[in-house]
Short mmCIF file of C-alpha atoms in Angstrom, two decimals:
data_model
loop_
_atom_site.label_atom_id
_atom_site.label_comp_id
_atom_site.label_asym_id
_atom_site.label_seq_id
_atom_site.Cartn_x
_atom_site.Cartn_y
_atom_site.Cartn_z
CA MET A 52 119.67 119.85 55.86
CA ASN A 53 122.45 120.94 58.22
CA ASN A 54 121.94 124.59 57.25
CA TYR A 55 118.19 124.23 57.74
CA LEU A 56 118.66 122.80 61.25
CA LYS A 57 121.08 125.59 62.14
CA LEU A 58 118.52 128.16 61.00
CA VAL A 59 115.77 126.48 63.05
CA ASN A 60 118.02 126.53 66.11
CA PHE A 61 118.84 130.18 65.42
CA GLU A 62 115.16 131.16 65.16
CA LEU A 63 114.31 129.32 68.36
CA GLY A 64 117.16 131.02 70.17
CA ARG A 65 115.90 134.47 69.19
CA PHE A 66 112.56 133.90 70.91
CA ILE A 67 113.65 131.65 73.77
CA LYS A 68 113.54 134.30 76.52
CA ILE A 69 109.99 135.35 75.71
CA TYR A 70 109.06 131.69 75.27
CA PHE A 71 110.27 130.85 78.77
CA ILE A 72 108.30 133.81 80.12
CA LEU A 73 105.16 132.45 78.44
CA ALA A 74 105.83 129.03 79.92
CA GLY A 75 106.39 130.55 83.35
CA ILE A 76 103.15 132.54 83.18
CA THR A 77 101.27 129.42 82.13
CA ILE A 78 102.71 127.31 84.94
CA ALA A 79 102.17 129.90 87.66
CA SER A 80 98.70 130.95 86.54
CA GLN A 81 97.30 127.45 86.16
CA LEU A 82 98.76 126.15 89.41
CA ILE A 83 97.37 129.15 91.28
CA ALA A 84 93.98 128.59 89.63
CA THR A 85 93.99 124.93 90.66
CA VAL A 86 94.82 125.70 94.28
CA LEU A 87 92.31 128.57 94.54
CA VAL A 88 89.41 126.65 93.02
CA ALA A 89 90.08 123.55 95.12
CA ASN A 90 90.44 125.68 98.25
CA ASN A 91 87.13 127.44 97.56
CA TYR A 92 85.41 124.09 97.12
CA MET A 93 86.75 122.85 100.46
CA LYS A 94 85.71 126.10 102.15
CA LEU A 95 82.19 125.58 100.82
CA PHE A 96 82.27 121.98 102.05
CA ASN A 97 83.34 122.99 105.55
CA GLU A 98 80.70 125.72 105.69
CA GLU A 99 77.91 123.39 104.60
CA ILE A 100 78.99 120.57 106.90
CA TYR A 101 79.97 122.42 110.07
CA THR A 102 77.73 125.50 109.84
CA ASN A 103 74.62 124.32 108.03
CA GLY A 104 74.64 120.75 109.31
CA MET A 105 74.63 119.13 105.88
CA THR A 106 75.90 115.58 105.52
CA THR A 107 78.66 114.66 103.08
CA GLU A 108 76.18 112.78 100.91
CA GLN A 109 73.84 115.78 100.81
CA PHE A 110 76.74 118.08 99.94
CA VAL A 111 77.83 115.89 97.05
CA GLU A 112 74.25 115.59 95.83
CA THR A 113 73.78 119.38 95.99
CA HIS A 114 77.14 120.66 94.79
CA GLY A 115 78.48 117.69 92.90
CA GLU A 116 81.83 115.95 93.17
CA PHE A 117 84.92 118.01 92.49
CA SER A 118 87.10 117.35 89.47
CA LEU A 119 89.58 119.05 87.20
CA LEU A 120 86.58 120.25 85.19
CA HIS A 121 85.83 122.80 87.91
CA VAL A 122 89.21 124.44 87.38
CA GLN A 123 88.57 125.12 83.70
CA TYR A 124 86.08 127.86 84.53
CA SER A 125 88.75 129.94 86.23
CA GLN A 126 90.06 132.79 84.09
CA LEU A 127 93.50 132.09 85.49
CA PHE A 128 93.36 128.67 83.86
CA ASP A 129 92.39 129.70 80.33
CA PHE A 130 94.11 133.09 80.23
CA PRO A 131 97.72 131.87 79.82
CA ILE A 132 96.71 129.52 77.00
CA ILE A 133 94.95 132.30 75.11
CA PHE A 134 97.77 134.74 75.86
CA ALA A 135 100.45 132.32 74.66
CA ALA A 136 98.48 131.54 71.49
CA ALA A 137 97.99 135.26 70.77
CA THR A 138 101.70 135.91 71.36
CA LEU A 139 102.72 133.20 68.90
CA ILE A 140 100.26 134.51 66.31
CA ILE A 141 101.73 138.00 66.65
CA TYR A 142 105.23 136.55 66.49
CA SER A 143 104.32 134.84 63.21
CA PHE A 144 104.26 138.36 61.76
CA PHE A 145 107.12 139.66 63.84
CA ILE A 146 109.44 136.79 62.89
CA TRP A 147 109.71 138.29 59.39
CA TYR A 148 109.33 142.00 60.01
CA ARG A 149 111.95 142.08 62.78
CA ASP A 150 114.49 141.05 60.14
CA TRP A 151 113.43 143.72 57.67
CA LEU A 152 112.68 146.57 60.02
CA GLY A 153 115.28 145.87 62.69
CA LYS A 154 118.68 147.45 62.99
CA ASN A 155 120.94 146.97 59.94
CA THR A 156 118.14 145.15 58.05
CA PHE A 157 119.21 141.70 59.22
CA ILE A 158 117.16 139.99 56.50
CA TYR A 159 119.81 140.83 53.92
CA ARG A 160 122.45 139.01 55.93
CA LEU A 161 120.14 136.01 56.14
CA LEU A 162 119.46 136.03 52.41
CA MET A 163 123.18 136.10 51.65
CA LEU A 164 123.89 132.96 53.66
CA PRO A 165 125.32 130.07 51.58
CA THR A 166 122.07 128.10 51.66
CA ALA A 167 118.85 127.90 49.69
CA ARG A 168 116.64 130.84 50.62
CA ILE A 169 113.65 128.57 51.06
CA ASN A 170 115.44 127.14 54.09
CA ILE A 171 114.94 130.50 55.82
CA TYR A 172 111.21 130.28 55.15
CA LEU A 173 110.97 126.66 56.30
CA ALA A 174 113.10 127.31 59.38
CA LYS A 175 110.85 130.15 60.53
CA ALA A 176 107.73 128.02 60.03
CA SER A 177 109.34 125.07 61.81
CA ALA A 178 110.33 127.28 64.74
CA ILE A 179 106.73 128.44 65.17
CA PHE A 180 105.47 124.87 64.96
CA LEU A 181 108.01 123.55 67.48
CA MET A 182 107.15 126.32 69.93
CA VAL A 183 103.46 125.46 69.66
CA LEU A 184 104.17 121.78 70.26
CA GLY A 185 106.34 122.73 73.23
CA LEU A 186 103.46 124.60 74.85
CA VAL A 187 101.14 121.66 74.15
CA ALA A 188 103.58 119.30 75.86
CA LEU A 189 103.80 121.71 78.80
CA GLN A 190 100.00 121.77 79.08
CA VAL A 191 99.83 117.97 79.15
CA ILE A 192 102.40 117.89 81.96
CA LEU A 193 100.53 120.62 83.84
CA LEU A 194 97.24 118.73 83.66
CA ASN A 195 98.90 115.76 85.33
CA VAL A 196 100.43 117.98 88.01
CA GLU A 197 97.11 119.76 88.61
CA SER A 198 95.33 116.43 88.89
CA ASN A 199 97.75 115.39 91.63
CA ILE A 200 97.27 118.71 93.43
CA LEU A 201 93.53 118.07 93.52
CA LYS A 202 94.11 114.60 94.96
CA TRP A 203 96.18 116.21 97.70
CA MET A 204 93.66 118.97 98.50
CA VAL A 205 90.28 117.28 98.01
CA PRO A 206 89.33 114.01 99.78
CA ALA A 207 88.61 111.00 97.59
CA ASN A 208 84.94 110.87 98.60
CA LEU A 209 84.44 114.42 97.30
CA ARG A 210 86.16 114.21 93.95
CA VAL A 211 86.19 112.41 90.63
CA ASP A 212 89.60 111.68 89.15
CA LEU A 213 89.71 112.28 85.41
CA GLY A 214 92.39 111.33 82.93
CA ILE A 215 93.61 113.95 80.49
CA MET A 216 91.50 112.63 77.62
CA GLU A 217 88.43 112.41 79.87
CA PHE A 218 88.97 116.00 80.97
CA ILE A 219 89.35 117.28 77.41
CA GLY A 220 86.39 115.25 76.19
CA ASN A 221 84.14 116.66 78.92
CA ALA A 222 85.51 120.20 78.99
CA VAL A 223 82.93 122.88 78.28
CA GLY A 224 84.32 126.18 79.46
CA GLY A 225 87.90 125.12 78.79
CA PHE A 226 87.55 125.38 75.03
CA SER A 227 91.16 126.45 74.61
CA VAL A 228 92.48 123.26 76.20
CA GLY A 229 90.34 121.08 73.95
CA LEU A 230 91.61 123.01 70.97
CA ILE A 231 95.32 122.64 71.66
CA ILE A 232 95.12 119.04 72.92
CA PRO A 233 92.96 117.00 70.52
CA THR A 234 91.42 113.79 71.82
CA SER A 235 92.56 111.64 68.89
CA PHE A 236 95.45 111.38 66.45
CA ILE A 237 93.16 112.31 63.56
CA GLU A 238 92.06 115.47 65.37
CA PHE A 239 95.71 116.24 66.07
CA LEU A 240 96.50 116.00 62.36
CA ILE A 241 93.52 118.18 61.48
CA HIS A 242 94.15 120.89 64.08
CA TYR A 243 97.88 121.20 63.61
CA GLY A 244 97.86 120.41 59.91
CA VAL A 245 95.48 123.30 59.30
CA GLY A 246 97.46 125.49 61.69
CA PHE A 247 100.71 124.74 59.87
CA MET A 248 99.04 125.49 56.54
CA VAL A 249 97.80 128.83 57.88
CA VAL A 250 101.36 129.72 58.91
CA PHE A 251 102.59 128.96 55.37
CA ILE A 252 99.80 131.08 53.87
CA LEU A 253 100.59 133.93 56.26
CA PHE A 254 104.30 133.78 55.46
CA THR A 255 103.55 133.82 51.74
CA ALA A 256 101.27 136.84 52.15
CA ILE A 257 104.04 138.63 54.08
CA LEU A 258 106.54 137.88 51.31
CA PHE A 259 104.10 139.32 48.76
CA GLU A 260 104.01 142.52 50.79
CA ARG A 261 107.79 142.57 51.17
CA SER A 262 108.26 141.97 47.44
CA TYR A 263 105.72 144.43 46.02
CA ARG A 264 105.23 146.82 48.97
CA PHE A 265 101.82 148.56 48.72
CA LYS A 266 100.67 146.42 45.81
CA GLY A 267 101.93 143.44 47.74
CA ILE A 268 99.40 144.07 50.50
CA ALA A 269 96.60 143.50 48.00
CA TYR A 270 98.43 140.53 46.49
CA GLY A 271 98.98 138.99 49.90
CA ILE A 272 95.38 139.44 51.03
CA GLY A 273 94.14 138.15 47.68
CA TYR A 274 96.39 135.11 47.88
CA ALA A 275 95.26 134.32 51.42
CA ILE A 276 91.59 134.60 50.43
CA ILE A 277 92.07 132.32 47.41
CA ALA A 278 94.01 129.79 49.48
CA PHE A 279 91.32 129.61 52.15
CA VAL A 280 88.53 129.44 49.57
CA VAL A 281 90.26 126.52 47.85
CA PHE A 282 90.83 124.65 51.10
CA PHE A 283 87.32 125.16 52.47
CA ALA A 284 85.57 124.81 49.09
CA PRO A 285 84.00 121.39 49.85
CA PHE A 286 82.38 122.75 53.02
CA VAL A 287 81.21 125.91 51.26
CA VAL A 288 79.66 123.89 48.42
CA GLU A 289 77.84 121.65 50.89
CA MET A 290 76.53 124.68 52.79
CA ILE A 291 75.29 126.32 49.59
CA LEU A 292 73.62 123.16 48.29
CA GLY A 293 72.33 122.23 51.72
CA LYS A 294 73.27 118.62 51.16
CA SER A 295 76.32 116.44 51.71
CA TYR A 296 77.44 114.47 48.66
CA LEU A 297 80.57 112.97 50.20
CA TYR A 298 81.06 110.40 52.92
CA PRO A 299 83.15 111.63 55.88
CA ILE A 300 86.17 109.58 54.79
CA GLU A 301 85.88 110.94 51.24
CA LEU A 302 85.66 114.49 52.56
CA PHE A 303 88.70 113.88 54.76
CA ILE A 304 90.76 112.54 51.85
CA LEU A 305 89.69 115.48 49.67
CA GLU A 306 90.71 117.94 52.39
CA VAL A 307 94.08 116.23 52.75
CA LEU A 308 94.64 116.61 49.01
CA LEU A 309 93.61 120.27 49.14
CA TRP A 310 95.92 120.76 52.12
CA VAL A 311 98.80 119.37 50.09
CA VAL A 312 97.91 121.64 47.16
CA VAL A 313 97.54 124.82 49.23
CA THR A 314 100.64 124.15 51.32
CA GLY A 315 102.69 123.12 48.30
CA VAL A 316 101.66 126.18 46.30
CA SER A 317 102.42 128.44 49.27
CA ILE A 318 105.93 127.02 49.56
CA TRP A 319 106.48 127.22 45.79
CA VAL A 320 105.26 130.83 45.55
CA SER A 321 107.36 131.81 48.56
CA ASN A 322 110.41 130.17 47.04
CA TYR A 323 109.82 132.14 43.84
CA LEU A 324 109.41 135.42 45.71
CA LEU A 325 112.51 134.85 47.83
CA ASN A 326 114.66 134.03 44.82
CA LYS A 327 113.23 136.35 42.16
CA LYS A 328 111.57 139.30 43.87
CA VAL A 329 113.39 139.80 47.16
CA THR A 330 116.82 141.22 46.38
CA VAL A 331 119.85 142.15 48.47
#
């Protein structure tokens, strides 16, 4: 366990500079978006009231009350979330290939460490997962900060104050926020459970490629396809038959079992490849 934690800390440290840059971009971009959108709303209010002679009640009836939902339509709000997600997806590949293709083939030094090789695999997956959770936590904090900025910029009679869950539940354009911050614990388990499983499948596919080279590309793609087919089989069957034979709770339990199978097999296959096929 101690070796595993050291490896996790090591993997986090290798990406920390880029990670802080992503966090900085997210903070700056979303705060700017919040200020700009709120400022534009107040400009419109002043124009309608002082130039066009509209009353406050008429303005609210025509343009609606302002809330955090208005900010979600700004590209500056969604862009950093999408950019950070894309960066972490790319890094999920890079986290392995940097060790193999980097200077002095660092992967061989990792594999020769006095610890089970599967710890390297688990540490890399854990690092990705922790970085994702870190960005989620940052987004939750930012939503609270942005809500307070709106209270400061927009008068109470012109706005509707929404809690984080209310915002996510009513978000339309801000799909990315609703995706990374589920509205319930069950949704959290589903979103991040599936995401974690995908990381394991991806890592296993990469190890196939690293173990068998050109043949490994086909093996890796084939394994990924089979894994996804197995996991989504209940949904595929229902779509083909055009009828649902399982209650929602039964479907959920079945998917949990399939998640355990797919994730467990991915870890087992990766452990086999690391110990039997990847040599130093």
